[in-house]
Short mmCIF file of C-alpha atoms in Angstrom, two decimals:
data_model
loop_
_atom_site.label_atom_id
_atom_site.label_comp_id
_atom_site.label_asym_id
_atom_site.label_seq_id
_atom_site.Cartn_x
_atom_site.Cartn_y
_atom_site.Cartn_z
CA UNK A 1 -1.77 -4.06 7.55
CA UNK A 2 -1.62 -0.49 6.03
CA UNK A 3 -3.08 -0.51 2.54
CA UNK A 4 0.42 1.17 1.38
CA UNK A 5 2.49 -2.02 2.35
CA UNK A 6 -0.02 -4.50 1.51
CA UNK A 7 0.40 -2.89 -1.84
CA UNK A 8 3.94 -3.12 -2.34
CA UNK A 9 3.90 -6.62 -0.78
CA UNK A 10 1.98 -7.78 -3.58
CA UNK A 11 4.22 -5.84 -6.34
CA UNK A 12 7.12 -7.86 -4.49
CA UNK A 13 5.14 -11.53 -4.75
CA UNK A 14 3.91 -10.71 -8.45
CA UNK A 15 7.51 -9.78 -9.55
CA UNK A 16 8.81 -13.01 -8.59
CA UNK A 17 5.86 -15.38 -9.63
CA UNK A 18 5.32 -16.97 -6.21
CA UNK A 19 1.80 -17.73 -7.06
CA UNK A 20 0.43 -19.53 -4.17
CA UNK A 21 3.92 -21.07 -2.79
CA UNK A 22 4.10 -18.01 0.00
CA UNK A 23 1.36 -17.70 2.23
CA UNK A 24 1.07 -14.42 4.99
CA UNK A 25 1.03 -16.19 8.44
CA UNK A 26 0.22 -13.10 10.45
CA UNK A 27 0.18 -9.42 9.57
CA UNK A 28 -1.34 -6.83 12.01
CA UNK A 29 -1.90 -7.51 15.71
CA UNK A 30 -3.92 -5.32 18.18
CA UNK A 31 -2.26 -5.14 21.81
CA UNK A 32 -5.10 -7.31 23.20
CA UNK A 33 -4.00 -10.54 20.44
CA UNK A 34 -0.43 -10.00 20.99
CA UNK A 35 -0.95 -10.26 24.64
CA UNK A 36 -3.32 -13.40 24.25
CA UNK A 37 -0.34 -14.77 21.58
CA UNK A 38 2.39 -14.11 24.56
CA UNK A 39 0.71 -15.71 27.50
CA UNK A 40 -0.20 -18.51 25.05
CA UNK A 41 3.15 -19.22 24.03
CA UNK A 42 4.43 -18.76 27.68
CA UNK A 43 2.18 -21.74 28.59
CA UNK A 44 3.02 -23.81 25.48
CA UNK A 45 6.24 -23.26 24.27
CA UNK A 46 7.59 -21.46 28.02
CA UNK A 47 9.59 -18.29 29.06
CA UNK A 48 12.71 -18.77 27.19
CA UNK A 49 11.17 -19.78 23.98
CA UNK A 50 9.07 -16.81 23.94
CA UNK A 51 11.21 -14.15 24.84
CA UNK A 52 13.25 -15.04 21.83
CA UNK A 53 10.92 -14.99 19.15
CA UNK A 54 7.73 -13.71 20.81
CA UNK A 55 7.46 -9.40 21.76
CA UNK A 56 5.81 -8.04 24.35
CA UNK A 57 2.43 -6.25 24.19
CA UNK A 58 2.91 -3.37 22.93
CA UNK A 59 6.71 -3.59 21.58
CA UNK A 60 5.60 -5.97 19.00
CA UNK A 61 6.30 -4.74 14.99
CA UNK A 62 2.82 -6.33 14.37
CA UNK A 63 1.27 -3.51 15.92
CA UNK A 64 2.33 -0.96 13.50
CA UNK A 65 0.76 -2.55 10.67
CA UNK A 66 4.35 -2.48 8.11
CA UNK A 67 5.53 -6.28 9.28
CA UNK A 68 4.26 -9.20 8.13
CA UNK A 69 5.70 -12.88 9.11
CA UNK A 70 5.87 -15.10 5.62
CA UNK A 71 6.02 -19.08 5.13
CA UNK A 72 6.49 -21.21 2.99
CA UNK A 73 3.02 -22.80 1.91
CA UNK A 74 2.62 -26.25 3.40
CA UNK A 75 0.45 -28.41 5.14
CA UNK A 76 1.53 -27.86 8.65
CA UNK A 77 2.43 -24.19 9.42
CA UNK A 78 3.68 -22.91 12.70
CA UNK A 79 2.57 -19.39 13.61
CA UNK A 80 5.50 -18.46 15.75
CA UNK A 81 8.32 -19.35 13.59
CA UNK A 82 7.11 -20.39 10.03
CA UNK A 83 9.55 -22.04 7.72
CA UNK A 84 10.94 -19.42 5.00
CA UNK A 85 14.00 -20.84 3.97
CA UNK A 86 17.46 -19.31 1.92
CA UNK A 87 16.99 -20.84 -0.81
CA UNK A 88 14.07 -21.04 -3.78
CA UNK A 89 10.77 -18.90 -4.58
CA UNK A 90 11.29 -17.27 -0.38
CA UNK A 91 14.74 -16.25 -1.13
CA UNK A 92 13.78 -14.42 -3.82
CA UNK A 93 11.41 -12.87 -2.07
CA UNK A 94 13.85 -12.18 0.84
CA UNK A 95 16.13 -10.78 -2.28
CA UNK A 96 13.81 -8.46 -4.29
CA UNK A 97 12.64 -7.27 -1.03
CA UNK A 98 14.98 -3.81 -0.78
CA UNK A 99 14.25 -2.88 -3.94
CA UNK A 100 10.32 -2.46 -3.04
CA UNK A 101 11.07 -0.86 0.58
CA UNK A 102 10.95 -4.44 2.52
CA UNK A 103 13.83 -5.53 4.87
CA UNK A 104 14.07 -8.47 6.78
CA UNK A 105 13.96 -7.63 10.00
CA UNK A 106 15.71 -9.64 12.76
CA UNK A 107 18.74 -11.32 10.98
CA UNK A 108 21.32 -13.79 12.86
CA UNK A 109 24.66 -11.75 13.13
CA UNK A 110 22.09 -8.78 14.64
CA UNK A 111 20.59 -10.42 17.62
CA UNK A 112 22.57 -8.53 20.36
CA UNK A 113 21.59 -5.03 18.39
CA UNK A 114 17.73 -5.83 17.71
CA UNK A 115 17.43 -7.60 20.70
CA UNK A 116 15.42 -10.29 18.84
CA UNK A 117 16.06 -13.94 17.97
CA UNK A 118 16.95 -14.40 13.94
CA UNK A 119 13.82 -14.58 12.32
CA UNK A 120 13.92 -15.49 8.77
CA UNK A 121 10.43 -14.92 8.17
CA UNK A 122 9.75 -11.67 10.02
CA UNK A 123 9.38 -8.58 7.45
CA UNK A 124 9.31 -4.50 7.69
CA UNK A 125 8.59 -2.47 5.65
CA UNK A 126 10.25 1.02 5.92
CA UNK A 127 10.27 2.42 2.40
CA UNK A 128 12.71 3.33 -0.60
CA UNK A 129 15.70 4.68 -0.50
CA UNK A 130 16.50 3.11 3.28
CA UNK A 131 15.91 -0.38 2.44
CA UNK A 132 18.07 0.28 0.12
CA UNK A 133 20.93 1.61 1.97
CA UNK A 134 20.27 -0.53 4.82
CA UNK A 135 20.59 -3.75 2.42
CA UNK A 136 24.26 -1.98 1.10
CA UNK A 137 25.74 -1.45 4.27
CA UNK A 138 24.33 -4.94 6.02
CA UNK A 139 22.23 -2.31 8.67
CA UNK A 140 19.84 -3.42 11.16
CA UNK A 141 17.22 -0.72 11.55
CA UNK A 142 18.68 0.14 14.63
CA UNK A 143 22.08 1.06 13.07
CA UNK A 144 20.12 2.44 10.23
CA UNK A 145 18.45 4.87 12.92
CA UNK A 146 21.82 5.87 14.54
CA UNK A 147 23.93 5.98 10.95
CA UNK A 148 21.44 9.08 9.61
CA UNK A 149 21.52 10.69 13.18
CA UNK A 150 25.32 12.24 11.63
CA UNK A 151 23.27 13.72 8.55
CA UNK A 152 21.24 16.98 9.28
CA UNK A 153 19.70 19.53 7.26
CA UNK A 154 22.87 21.41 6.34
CA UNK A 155 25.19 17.90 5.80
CA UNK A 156 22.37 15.89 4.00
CA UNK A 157 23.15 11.63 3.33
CA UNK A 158 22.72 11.50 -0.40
CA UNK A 159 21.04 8.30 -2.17
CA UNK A 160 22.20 8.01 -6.12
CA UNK A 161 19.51 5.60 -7.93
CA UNK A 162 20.91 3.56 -10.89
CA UNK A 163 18.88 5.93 -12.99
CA UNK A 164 21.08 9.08 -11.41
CA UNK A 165 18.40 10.20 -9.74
CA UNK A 166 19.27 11.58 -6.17
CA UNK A 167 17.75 11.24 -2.75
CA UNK A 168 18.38 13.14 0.09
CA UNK A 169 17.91 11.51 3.77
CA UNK A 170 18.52 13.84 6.99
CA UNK A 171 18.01 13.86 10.47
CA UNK A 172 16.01 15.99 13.00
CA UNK A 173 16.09 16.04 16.15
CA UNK A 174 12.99 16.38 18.33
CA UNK A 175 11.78 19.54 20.15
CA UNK A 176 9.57 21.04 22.66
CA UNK A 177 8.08 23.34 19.54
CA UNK A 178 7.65 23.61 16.22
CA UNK A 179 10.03 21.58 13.33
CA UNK A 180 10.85 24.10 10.14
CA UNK A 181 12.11 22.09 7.37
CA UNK A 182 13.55 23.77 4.19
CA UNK A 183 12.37 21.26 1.00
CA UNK A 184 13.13 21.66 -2.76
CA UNK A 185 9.74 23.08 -4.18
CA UNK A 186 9.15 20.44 -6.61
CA UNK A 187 10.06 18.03 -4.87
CA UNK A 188 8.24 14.91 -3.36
CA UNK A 189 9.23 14.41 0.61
CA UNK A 190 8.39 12.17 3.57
CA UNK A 191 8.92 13.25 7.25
CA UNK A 192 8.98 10.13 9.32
CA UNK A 193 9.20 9.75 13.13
CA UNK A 194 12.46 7.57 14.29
CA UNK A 195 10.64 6.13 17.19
CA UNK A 196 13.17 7.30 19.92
CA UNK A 197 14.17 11.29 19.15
CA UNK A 198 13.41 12.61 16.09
CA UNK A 199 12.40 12.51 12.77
CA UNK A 200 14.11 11.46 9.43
CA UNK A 201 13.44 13.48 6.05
CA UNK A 202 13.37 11.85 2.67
CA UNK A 203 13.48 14.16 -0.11
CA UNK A 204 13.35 12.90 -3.85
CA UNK A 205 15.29 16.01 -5.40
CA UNK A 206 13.97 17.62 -8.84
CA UNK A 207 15.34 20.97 -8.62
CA UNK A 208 17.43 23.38 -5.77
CA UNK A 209 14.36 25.63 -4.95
CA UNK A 210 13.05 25.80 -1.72
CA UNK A 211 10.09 26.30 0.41
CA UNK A 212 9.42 26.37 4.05
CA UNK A 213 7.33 23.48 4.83
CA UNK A 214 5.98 23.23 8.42
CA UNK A 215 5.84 19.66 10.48
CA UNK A 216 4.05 19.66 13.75
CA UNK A 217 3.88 16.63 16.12
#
């Protein structure tokens, strides 16, 4: 996985003292094991079975190196759909999850939006403040993605901490050319690619000056 959410992953299981009682059942995946894990489980477990809970080569959330499928530590594991149950040391996991930039990915009233069977193991991570925001509204990623789509540069979504701090998440769309973004001059920022048509900015405000910052793709 990316050393970034390894990190955090760790800050999440040392917060809540899980010692040895969660166990990481499968992290990153190159194209060529996903496709060996999808035609095995085609033979073993057959075509229904896998297209719920098993993605195709190259659509798979492994790939990108921020999920990682948890289970409960036990003698017998199962690698496709681990036990991580709602309740005890994995539910507090699942709860202090947000606040480290962690969702859980695929839940059961979001099949028909993610596509994906409810997976109660499956994990993302996608970062502070839209875990956040995702885990107050009860947003997939998906209608995370199309919720900041109404929020450009000029009509920015702003994120109030506990501590009053403010974050400011906008949308840009995708062009042919070159991206101009106007960010506070102090400020700490993260330009991040949506995946279908643009890009969403995260600025941690400190102060309302500006500077031109340039983003090529």
């Amino acid at each position: 996985m990316k050393r970034h959410a390894v990190n955090v992953l760790l800050m999440i299981l040392q917060k809540i003292s899980a010692g040895n009682a969660i166990v990481p059942v499968s992290g990153y995946r190159s194209a060529q094991e996903q496709t060996a894990i999808y035609d095995d489980s085609l033979k073993e477990n057959g075509e229904e079975f896998t297209r719920k809970f098993v993605a195709l080569p190259n659509h798979s959330e492994h790939q990108t190196g921020l999920a990682i499928d948890l289970g409960l530590n036990k003698e017998d594991i199962d690698f496709i759909c681990p036990d991580f149950p709602y309740a005890g040391i994995c539910n507090d996991f699942r709860e202090a999850a947000a606040d480290y930039g962690y969702i859980q990915r695929y839940a059961k009233d979001k099949e028909k939006i993610t596509g994906i069977s409810h997976e109660p193991w499956h994990f993302r991570y996608v970062g502070c403040p839209h875990s956040l925001i995702m885990k107050d509204r009860g947003f997939s990623l998906e209608e995370y993605t199309d919720f900041i789509k109404a929020y450009r540069e000029n009509s920015r979504f702003v994120y109030k901490q506990a501590d009053g701090k403010e974050t400011e998440v906008y949308y840009v769309p995708a062009n042919d050319g070159e991206i101009q973004l106007n960010i506070p001059e102090s400020s700490f920022y993260q330009v991040s690619g949506n995946n279908v048509d643009g890009f969403i900015v995260t600025v941690w405000r400190d102060n309302d000056e500006r500077k031109k910052v340039l983003y090529r793709y």
